[in-house]
Coordinates of C-alpha atoms and ligand atoms in Angstrom, one line a residue:
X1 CA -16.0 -11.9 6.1
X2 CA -16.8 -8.7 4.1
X3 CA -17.7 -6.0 6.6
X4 CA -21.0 -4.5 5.5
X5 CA -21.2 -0.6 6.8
X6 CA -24.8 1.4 6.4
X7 CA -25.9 4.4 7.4
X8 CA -29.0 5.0 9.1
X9 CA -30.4 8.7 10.3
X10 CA -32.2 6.8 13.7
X11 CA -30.0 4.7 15.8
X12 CA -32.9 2.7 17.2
X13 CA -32.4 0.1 19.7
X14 CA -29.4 -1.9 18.8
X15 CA -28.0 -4.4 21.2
X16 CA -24.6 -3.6 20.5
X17 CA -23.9 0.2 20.7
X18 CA -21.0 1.9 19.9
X19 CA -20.0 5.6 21.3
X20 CA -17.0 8.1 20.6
X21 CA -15.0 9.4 23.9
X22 CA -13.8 12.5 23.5
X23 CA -10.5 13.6 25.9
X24 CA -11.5 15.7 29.1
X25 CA -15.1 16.5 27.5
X26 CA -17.6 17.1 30.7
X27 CA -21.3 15.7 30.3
X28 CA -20.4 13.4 27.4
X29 CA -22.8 10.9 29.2
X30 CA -25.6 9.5 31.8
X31 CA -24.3 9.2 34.9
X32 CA -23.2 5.7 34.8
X33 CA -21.5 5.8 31.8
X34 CA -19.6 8.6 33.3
X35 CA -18.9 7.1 36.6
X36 CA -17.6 3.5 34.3
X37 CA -15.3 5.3 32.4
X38 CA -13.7 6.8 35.6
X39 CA -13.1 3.6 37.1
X40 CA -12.2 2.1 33.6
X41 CA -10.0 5.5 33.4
X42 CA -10.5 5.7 30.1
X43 CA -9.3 9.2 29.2
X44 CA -10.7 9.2 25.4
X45 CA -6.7 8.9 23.7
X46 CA -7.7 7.5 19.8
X47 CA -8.1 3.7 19.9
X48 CA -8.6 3.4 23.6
X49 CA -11.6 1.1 24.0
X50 CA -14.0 0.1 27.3
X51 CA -16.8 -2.2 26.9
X52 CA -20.0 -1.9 29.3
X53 CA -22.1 -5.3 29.1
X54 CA -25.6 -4.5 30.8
X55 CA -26.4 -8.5 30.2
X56 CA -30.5 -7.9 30.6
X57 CA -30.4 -4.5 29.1
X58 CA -30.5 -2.5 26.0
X59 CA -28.0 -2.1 24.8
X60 CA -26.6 -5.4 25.9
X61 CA -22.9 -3.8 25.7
X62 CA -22.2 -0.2 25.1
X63 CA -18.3 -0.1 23.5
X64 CA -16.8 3.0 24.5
X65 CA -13.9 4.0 22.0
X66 CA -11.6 6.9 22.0
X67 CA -11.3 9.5 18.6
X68 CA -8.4 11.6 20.6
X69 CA -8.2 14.8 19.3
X70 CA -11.0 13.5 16.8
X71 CA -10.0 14.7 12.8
X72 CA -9.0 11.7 10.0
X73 CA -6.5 9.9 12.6
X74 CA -8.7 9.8 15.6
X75 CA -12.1 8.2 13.6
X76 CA -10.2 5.7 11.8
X77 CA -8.3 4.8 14.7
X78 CA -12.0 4.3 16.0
X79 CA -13.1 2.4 13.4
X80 CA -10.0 0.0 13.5
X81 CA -10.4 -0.3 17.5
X82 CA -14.4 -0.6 17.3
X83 CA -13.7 -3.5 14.4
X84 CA -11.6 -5.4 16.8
X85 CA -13.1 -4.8 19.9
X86 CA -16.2 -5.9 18.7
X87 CA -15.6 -8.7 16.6
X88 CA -17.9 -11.4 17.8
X89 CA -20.5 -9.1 17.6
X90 CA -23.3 -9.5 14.5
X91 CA -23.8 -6.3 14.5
X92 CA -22.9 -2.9 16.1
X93 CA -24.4 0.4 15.8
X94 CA -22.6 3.7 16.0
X95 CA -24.0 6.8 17.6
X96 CA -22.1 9.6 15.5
X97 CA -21.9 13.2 16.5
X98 CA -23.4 15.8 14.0
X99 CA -21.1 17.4 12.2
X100 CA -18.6 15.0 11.1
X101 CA -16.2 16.5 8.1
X102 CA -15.6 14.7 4.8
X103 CA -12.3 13.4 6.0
X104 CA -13.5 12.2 9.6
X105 CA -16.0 9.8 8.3
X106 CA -14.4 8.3 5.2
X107 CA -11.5 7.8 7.9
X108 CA -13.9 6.3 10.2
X109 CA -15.2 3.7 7.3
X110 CA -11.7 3.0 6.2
X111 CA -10.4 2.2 9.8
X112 CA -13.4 0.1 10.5
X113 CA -13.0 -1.7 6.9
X114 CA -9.3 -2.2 6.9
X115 CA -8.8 -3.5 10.8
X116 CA -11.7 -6.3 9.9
X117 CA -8.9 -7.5 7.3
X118 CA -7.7 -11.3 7.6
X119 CA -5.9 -13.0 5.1
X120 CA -6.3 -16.8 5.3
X121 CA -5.6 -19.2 2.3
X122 CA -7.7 -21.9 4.6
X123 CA -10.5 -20.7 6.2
X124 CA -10.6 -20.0 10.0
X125 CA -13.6 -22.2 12.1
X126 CA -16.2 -20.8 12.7
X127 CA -15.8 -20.4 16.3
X128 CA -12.6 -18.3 15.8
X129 CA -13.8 -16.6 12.8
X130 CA -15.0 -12.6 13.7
X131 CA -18.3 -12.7 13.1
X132 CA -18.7 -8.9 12.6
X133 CA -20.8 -8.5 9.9
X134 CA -22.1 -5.0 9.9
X135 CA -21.8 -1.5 11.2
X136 CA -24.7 0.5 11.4
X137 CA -23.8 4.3 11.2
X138 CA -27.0 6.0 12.8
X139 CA -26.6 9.9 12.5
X140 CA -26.2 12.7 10.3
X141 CA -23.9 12.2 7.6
X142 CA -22.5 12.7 4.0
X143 CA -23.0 9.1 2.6
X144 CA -20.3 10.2 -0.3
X145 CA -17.5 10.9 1.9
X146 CA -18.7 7.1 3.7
X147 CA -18.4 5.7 0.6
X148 CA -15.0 7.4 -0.9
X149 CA -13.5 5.6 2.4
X150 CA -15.0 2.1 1.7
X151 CA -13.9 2.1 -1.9
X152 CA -10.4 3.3 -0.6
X153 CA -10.3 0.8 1.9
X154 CA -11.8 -2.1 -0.5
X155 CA -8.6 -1.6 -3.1
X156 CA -6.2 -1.2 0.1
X157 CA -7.7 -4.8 1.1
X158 CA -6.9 -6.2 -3.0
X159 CA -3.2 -4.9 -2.7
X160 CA -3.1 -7.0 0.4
X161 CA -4.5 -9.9 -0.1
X162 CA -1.9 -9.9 -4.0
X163 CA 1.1 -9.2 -1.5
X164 CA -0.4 -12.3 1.1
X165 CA -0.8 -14.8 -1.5
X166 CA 1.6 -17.3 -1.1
X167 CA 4.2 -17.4 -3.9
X168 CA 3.5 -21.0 -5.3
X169 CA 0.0 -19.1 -6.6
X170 CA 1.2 -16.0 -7.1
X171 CA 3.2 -15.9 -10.7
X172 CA 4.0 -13.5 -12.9
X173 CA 1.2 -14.4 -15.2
X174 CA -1.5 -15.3 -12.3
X175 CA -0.7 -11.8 -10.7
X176 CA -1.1 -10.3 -14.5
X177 CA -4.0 -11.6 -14.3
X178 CA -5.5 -10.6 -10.9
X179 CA -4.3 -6.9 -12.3
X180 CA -6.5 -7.7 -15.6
X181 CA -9.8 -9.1 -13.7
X182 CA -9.5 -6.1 -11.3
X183 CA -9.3 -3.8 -14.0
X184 CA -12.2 -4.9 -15.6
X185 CA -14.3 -5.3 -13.2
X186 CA -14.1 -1.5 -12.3
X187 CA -14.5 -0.6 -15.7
X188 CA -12.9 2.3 -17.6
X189 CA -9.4 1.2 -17.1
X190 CA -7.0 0.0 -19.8
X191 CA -5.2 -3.2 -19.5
X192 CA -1.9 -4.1 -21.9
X193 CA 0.2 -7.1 -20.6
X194 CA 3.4 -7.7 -22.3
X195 CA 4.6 -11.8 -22.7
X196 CA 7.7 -12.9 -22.5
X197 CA 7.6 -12.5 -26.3
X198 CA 6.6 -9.5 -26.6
X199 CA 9.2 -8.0 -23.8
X200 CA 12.2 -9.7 -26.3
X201 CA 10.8 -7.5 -29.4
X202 CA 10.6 -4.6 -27.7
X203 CA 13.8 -4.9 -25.7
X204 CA 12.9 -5.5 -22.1
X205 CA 16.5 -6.7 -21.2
X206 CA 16.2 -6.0 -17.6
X207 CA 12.8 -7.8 -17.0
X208 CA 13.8 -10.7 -19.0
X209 CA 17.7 -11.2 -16.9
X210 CA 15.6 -11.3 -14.0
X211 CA 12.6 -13.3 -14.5
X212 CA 15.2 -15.8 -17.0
X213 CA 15.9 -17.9 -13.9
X214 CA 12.0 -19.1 -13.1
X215 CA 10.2 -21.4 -15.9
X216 CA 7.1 -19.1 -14.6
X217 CA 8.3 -16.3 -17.5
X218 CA 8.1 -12.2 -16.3
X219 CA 5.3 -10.2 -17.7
X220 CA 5.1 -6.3 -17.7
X221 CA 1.4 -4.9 -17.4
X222 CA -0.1 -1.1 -18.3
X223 CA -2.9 0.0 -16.5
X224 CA -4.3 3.2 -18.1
X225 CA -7.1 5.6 -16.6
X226 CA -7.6 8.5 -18.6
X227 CA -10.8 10.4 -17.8
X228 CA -12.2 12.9 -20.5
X229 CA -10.7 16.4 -19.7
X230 CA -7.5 14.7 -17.9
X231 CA -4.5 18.1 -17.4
X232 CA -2.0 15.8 -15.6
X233 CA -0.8 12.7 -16.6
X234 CA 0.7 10.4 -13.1
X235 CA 2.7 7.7 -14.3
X236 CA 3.1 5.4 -11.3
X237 CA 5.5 2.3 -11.1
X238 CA 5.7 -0.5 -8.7
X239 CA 8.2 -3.2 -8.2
X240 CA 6.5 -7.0 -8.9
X241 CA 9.0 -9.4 -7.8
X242 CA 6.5 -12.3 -7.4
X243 CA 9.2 -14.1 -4.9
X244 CA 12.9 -13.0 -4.1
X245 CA 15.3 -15.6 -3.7
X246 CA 18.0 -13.3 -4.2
X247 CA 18.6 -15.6 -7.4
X248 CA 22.5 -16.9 -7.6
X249 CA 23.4 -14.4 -5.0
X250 CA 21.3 -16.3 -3.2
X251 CA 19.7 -15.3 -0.1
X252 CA 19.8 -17.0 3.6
X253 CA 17.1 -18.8 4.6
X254 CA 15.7 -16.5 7.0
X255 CA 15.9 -12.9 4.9
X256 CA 13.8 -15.2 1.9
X257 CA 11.0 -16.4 4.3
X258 CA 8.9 -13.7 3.4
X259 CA 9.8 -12.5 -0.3
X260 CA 6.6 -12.7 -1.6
X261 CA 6.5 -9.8 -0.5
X262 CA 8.5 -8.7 -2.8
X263 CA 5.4 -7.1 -5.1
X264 CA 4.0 -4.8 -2.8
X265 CA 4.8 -1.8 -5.3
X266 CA 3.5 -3.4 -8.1
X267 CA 0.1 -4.5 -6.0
X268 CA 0.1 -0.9 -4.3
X269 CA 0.0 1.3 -7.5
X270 CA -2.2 -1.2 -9.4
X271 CA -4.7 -1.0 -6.5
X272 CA -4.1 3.2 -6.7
X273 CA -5.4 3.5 -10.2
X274 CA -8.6 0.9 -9.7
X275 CA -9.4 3.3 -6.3
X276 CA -9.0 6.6 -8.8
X277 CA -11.1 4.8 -11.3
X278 CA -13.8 3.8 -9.2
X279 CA -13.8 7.2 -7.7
X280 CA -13.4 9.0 -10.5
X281 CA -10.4 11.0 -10.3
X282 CA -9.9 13.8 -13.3
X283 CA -6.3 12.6 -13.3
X284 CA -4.5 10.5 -16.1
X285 CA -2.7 7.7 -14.6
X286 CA -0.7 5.4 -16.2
X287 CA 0.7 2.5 -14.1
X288 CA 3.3 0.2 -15.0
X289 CA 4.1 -2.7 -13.3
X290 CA 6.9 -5.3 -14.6
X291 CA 6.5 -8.6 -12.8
X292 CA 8.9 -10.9 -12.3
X293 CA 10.7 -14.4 -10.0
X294 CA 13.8 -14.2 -9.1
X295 CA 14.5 -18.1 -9.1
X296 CA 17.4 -19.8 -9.1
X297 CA 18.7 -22.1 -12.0
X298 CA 20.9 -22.7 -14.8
X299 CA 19.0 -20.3 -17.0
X300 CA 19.1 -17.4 -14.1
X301 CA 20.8 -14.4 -14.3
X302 CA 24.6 -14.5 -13.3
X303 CA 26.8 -12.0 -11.6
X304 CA 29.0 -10.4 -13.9
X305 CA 26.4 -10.4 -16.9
X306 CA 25.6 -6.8 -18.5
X307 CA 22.0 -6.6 -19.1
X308 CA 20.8 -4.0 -21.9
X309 CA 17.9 -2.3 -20.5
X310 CA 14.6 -1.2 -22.8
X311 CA 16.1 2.1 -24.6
X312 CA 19.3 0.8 -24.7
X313 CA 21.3 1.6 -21.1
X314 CA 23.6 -1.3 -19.6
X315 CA 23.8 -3.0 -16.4
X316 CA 26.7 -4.9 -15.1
X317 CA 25.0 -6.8 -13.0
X318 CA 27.4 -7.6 -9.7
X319 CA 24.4 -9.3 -7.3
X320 CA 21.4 -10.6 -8.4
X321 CA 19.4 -10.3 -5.5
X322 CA 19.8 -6.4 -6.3
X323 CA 17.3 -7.5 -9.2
X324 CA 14.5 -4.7 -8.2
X325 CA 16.3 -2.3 -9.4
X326 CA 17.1 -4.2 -12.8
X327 CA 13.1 -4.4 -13.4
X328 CA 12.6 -1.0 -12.5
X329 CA 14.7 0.8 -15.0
X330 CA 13.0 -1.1 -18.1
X331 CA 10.2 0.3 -16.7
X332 CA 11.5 4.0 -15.9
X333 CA 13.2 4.1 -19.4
X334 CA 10.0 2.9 -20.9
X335 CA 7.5 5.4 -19.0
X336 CA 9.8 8.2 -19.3
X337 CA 10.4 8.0 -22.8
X338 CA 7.3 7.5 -24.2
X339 CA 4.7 8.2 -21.4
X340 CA 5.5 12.1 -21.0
X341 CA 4.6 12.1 -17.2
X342 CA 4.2 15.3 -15.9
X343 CA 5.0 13.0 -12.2
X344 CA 6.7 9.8 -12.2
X345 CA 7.0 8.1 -9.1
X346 CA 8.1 4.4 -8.6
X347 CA 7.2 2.3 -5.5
X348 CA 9.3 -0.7 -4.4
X349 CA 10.3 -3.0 -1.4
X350 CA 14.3 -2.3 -2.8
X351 CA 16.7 -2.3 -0.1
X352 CA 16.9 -4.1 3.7
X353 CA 19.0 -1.3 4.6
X354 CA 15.6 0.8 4.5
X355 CA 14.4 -0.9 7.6
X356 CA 18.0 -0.2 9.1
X357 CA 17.9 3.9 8.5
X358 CA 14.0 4.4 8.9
X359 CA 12.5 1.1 11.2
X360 CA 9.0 -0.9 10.5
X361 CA 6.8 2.2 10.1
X362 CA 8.4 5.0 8.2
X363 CA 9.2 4.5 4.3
X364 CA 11.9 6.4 2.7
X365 CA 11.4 8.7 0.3
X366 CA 13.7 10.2 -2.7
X367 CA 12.7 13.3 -5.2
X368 CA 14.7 16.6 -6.6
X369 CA 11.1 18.0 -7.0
X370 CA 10.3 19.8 -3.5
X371 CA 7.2 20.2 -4.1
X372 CA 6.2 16.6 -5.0
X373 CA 8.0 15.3 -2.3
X374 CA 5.9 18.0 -0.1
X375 CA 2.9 16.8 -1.3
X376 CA 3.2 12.9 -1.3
X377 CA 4.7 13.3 2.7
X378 CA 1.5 15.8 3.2
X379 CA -1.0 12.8 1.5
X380 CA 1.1 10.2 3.8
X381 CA 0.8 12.1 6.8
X382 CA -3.1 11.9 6.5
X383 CA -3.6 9.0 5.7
X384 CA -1.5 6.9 8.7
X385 CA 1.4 6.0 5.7
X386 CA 4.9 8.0 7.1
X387 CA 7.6 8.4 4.7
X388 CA 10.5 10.5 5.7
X389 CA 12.6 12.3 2.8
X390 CA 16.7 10.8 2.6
X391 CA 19.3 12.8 0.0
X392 CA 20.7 11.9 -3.5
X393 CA 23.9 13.1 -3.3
X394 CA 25.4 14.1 -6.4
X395 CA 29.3 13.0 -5.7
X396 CA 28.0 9.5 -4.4
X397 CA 26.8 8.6 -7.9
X398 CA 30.0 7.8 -9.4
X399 CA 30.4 4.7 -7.2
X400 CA 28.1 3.5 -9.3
X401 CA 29.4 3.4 -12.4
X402 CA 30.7 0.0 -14.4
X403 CA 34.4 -0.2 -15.9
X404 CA 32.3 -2.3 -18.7
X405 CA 28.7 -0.6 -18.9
X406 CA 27.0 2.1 -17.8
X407 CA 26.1 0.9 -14.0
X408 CA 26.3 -1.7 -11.9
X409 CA 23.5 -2.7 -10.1
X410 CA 25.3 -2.9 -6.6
X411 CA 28.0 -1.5 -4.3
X412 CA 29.7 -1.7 -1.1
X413 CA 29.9 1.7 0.3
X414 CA 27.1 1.6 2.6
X415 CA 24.2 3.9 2.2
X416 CA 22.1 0.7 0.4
X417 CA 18.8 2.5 -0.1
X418 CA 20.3 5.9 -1.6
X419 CA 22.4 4.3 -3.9
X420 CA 19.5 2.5 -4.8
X421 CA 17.3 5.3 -5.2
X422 CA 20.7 7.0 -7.2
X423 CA 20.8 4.2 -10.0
X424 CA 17.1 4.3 -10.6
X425 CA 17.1 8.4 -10.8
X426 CA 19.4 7.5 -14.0
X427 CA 16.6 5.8 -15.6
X428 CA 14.2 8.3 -15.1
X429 CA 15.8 10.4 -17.9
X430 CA 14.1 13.2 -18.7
X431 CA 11.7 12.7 -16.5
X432 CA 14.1 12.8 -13.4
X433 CA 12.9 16.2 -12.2
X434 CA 9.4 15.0 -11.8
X435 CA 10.5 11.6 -9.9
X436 CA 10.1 10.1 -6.9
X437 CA 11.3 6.9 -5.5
X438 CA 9.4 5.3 -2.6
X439 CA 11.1 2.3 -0.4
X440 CA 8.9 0.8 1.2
X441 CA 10.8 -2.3 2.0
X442 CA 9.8 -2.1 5.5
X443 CA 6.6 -1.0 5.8
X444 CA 4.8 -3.4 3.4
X445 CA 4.3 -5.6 5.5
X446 CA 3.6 -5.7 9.8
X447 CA 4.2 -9.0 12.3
X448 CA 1.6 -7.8 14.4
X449 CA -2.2 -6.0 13.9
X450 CA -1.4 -2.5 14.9
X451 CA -4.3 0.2 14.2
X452 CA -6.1 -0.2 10.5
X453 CA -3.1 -2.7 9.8
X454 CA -4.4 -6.4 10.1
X455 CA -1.1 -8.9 10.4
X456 CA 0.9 -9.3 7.4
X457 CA 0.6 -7.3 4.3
X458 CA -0.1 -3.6 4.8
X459 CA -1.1 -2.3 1.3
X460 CA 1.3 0.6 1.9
X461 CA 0.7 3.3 -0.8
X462 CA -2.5 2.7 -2.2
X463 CA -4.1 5.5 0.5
X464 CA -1.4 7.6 0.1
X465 CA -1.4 7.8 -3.3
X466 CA -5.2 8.3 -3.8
X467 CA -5.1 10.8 -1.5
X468 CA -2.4 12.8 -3.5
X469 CA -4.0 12.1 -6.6
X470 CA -7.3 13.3 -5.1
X471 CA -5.3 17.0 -4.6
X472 CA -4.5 17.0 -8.0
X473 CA -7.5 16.5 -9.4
Ligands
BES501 N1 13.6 -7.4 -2.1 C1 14.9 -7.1 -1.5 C2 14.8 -6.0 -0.4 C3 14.0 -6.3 0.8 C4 14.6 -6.8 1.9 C5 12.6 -6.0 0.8 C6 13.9 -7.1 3.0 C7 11.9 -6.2 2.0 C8 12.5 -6.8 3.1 C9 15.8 -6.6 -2.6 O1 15.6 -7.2 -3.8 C10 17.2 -7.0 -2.2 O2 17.5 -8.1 -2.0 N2 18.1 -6.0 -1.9 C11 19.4 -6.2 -1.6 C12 20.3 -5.2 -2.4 C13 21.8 -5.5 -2.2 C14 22.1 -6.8 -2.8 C15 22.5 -4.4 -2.9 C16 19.5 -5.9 -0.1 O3 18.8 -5.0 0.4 O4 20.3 -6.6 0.6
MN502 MN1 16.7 -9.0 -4.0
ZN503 ZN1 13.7 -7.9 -4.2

């Protein structure tokens, strides 16, 4: 159910109320709410929720939720708690403090919109369904900074619900597609999608070894915002591996269960330029996304092949479950070439050995621009999306060079996710100054609802990168 959130300027007499706790903060309340959150000992930490039911009074339950040390982090950790706490509520209003900033309340609508997130391909009953319809915001406050955190959140919940489709649905075409609708429903936003065809002409070869092995063919799309008056041009890239078998180099059962996954680049930086759009961001952004199935079959990919990538640089391809990578440097050659980014930044799930260096919650990051790697860490740090900075070192690149092209696409020396992010800094070209690399293997996805992150796919990147493309702007 879609969350519905309002703002009123008089709370009323709601039978469902909903009040911030602040940490160590004397008179707060009435005497008996006072005296129940002693004995509740409820010390106001962000998240922490109490509910008071008064069954014959109004309110009929008071829901008593911590904002910590208040700012971005502690109002959307209120929103997520309040969504979850309350969800077989109708309705709830909220009894907001004056002087709420910008970032506070389009936190608050954000945490409150993203935690209400359920992906289910069949419907729940109705007696399990939430029934949380609305939130009623009744104070003073800035409607626009309300609704800059709904619209973020609302493209956060599309990228999720691409990367939760199951992977029977979700082909390269149908996800194409979904990129196309999405587009054009927002308005003002390019669409180009290349067929199969098309990516032979032009010399895709790295899209076309990889998606060769599915009879549901690869696709590359180009989403393209470019707002009157535009300085900077963002060219943002996102692996779109529609499911990862791993291909010949096939994959054990258990590591494939969940490589549908295997998109959440691709659904994170389309759902990044539909929130600039709609919010109308002075950026240019240009997002490419190649889209592809690693399948297995006689027509797949095979270890040992040497794949000719757009612009002409070879691949000896020495595992094909290292096919992200393949994808991304069509991509990389392409957008660097003939996109002039003044930033180029590529987002994919690449490497398990991510979650080995960096665990479920912290993405690794990859740039030789200081700055840019300040910035997107900065924009990740507000927004709840951590990303932690690993090197490129220089002498480790020669392990991956081919005796019979110019890379390979895999090696054994350990350190999985740098030489990763080392093979795709060669496809950046001239552009490699202004890259970044994002893994985000781990983090696109969570086993359990923690915070504003429901159970399954995250929708990691699409809040950080708004944000940083909001500071550019
Ligand atoms: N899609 C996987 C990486 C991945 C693993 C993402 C687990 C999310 C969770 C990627 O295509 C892959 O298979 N990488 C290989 C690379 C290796 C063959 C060099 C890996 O990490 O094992
Ligand atoms: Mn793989
Ligand atoms: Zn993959």
């Amino acid at each position: 159910m879609q969350l519905d959130i309002r703002l009123t300027a008089d709370r009323g007499t709601p039978e469902a109320l909903a009040l911030p706790v602040f940490p160590e903060q004397e008179g707060q309340f009435d005497e008996e709410l006072t005296a129940f959150l002693e004995q509740a000992e409820h010390k106001g930490k962000a998240g922490e929720t109490a509910a008071l039911p008064r069954p014959l009074g109004t309110p009929r339950k008071t829901y008593l939720i911590g904002v910590g040390e208040g700012g971005e982090a502690g109002w959307r950790a209120f929103g997520a708690a309040l969504t979850r706490a309350a969800s077989r509520e109708t309705s709830v209003t909220v009894g907001l403090p004056a002087g709420l900033t910008t970032a506070e309340l389009s936190g608050l609508a954000e945490g409150l919109r993203l935690a209400a997130y359920r992906f289910r391909a069949v419907p729940l009953s109705e007696d399990k369904a939430p029934k949380l319809a609305e939130v009623i915001l009744a104070g003073e406050a800035d409607e626009q900074a309300v609704q800059a955190g709904i619209v973020t959140a609302e493209v956060t919940l599309a990228a999720r619900d691409w990367v939760n489709t199951h992977s029977g649905e979700k082909t390269p075409e149908w996800l194409a597609e979904q990129f196309r609708a999405a587009a054009e429903a927002v308005g003002g936003v390019d669409v180009k999608i290349w067929e199969p065809g098309q990516l032979a002409d032009e010399g895709f070869g790295g899209i076309l070894a990889v998606g060769g092995g599915s009879t549901r063919g690869p696709r590359l799309v180009q989403l393209t915002w470019a707002p009157e008056g535009a300085t900077q041009h963002v060219v943002l890239v996102g692996k779109g591996i529609t499911f990862d078998t791993g291909g010949i180099s096939i994959k054990p059962a258990a590591a494939m269960l969940l490589m549908r996954k295997d998109m959440g680049g691709a659904a994170a930086v389309a759902a990044a330029v539909l929130g600039a759009a709609r919010l109308k961001l002075p950026v240019k952004i240009t997002v490419l996304t190649p889209l592809a199935e690693n399948a297995v079959s006689e027509s797949a990919f095979r270890p040992g092949d040497i794949v000719t990538h757009w612009g002409g640089g070879t691949t000896e391809i020495l595992n094909t479950d290292a096919e992200g990578r393949v994808v991304l440097a069509d991509a990389l050659a392409y957008a660097a070439a003939n996109l002039s980014p003044d930033y180029l930044i590529d987002l994919a799930t690449l490497t398990g050995a991510q979650n080995v260096s960096l665990g479920k919650k912290t993405a690794a990051l990859f740039s030789d621009a200081p700055d840019l790697a300040k910035a997107l860490t900065e924009a990740g740090e507000q927004v709840g999306e951590r990303m932690w900075q690993l090197p490129l070192p220089a002498d480790y690149v020669d392990d991956l060079r081919s005796d019979v092209a110019d890379w390979v696409n895999s090696t054994e020396v350990g350190a999985g996710t740098v030489m990763a992010a080392l093979y795709l800094r060669e496809y950046a070209g001239a552009a490699r100054d202004r890259w970044a690399h994002l893994d985000m293997s781990s983090v696109a996805w969570t086993e359990g609802a923690d915070k504003e992150f429901s159970k399954g796919a995250t929708g990691w990147g699409t809040r950080m990168l708004i944000r940083w493309l909001s500071t550019l702007a």
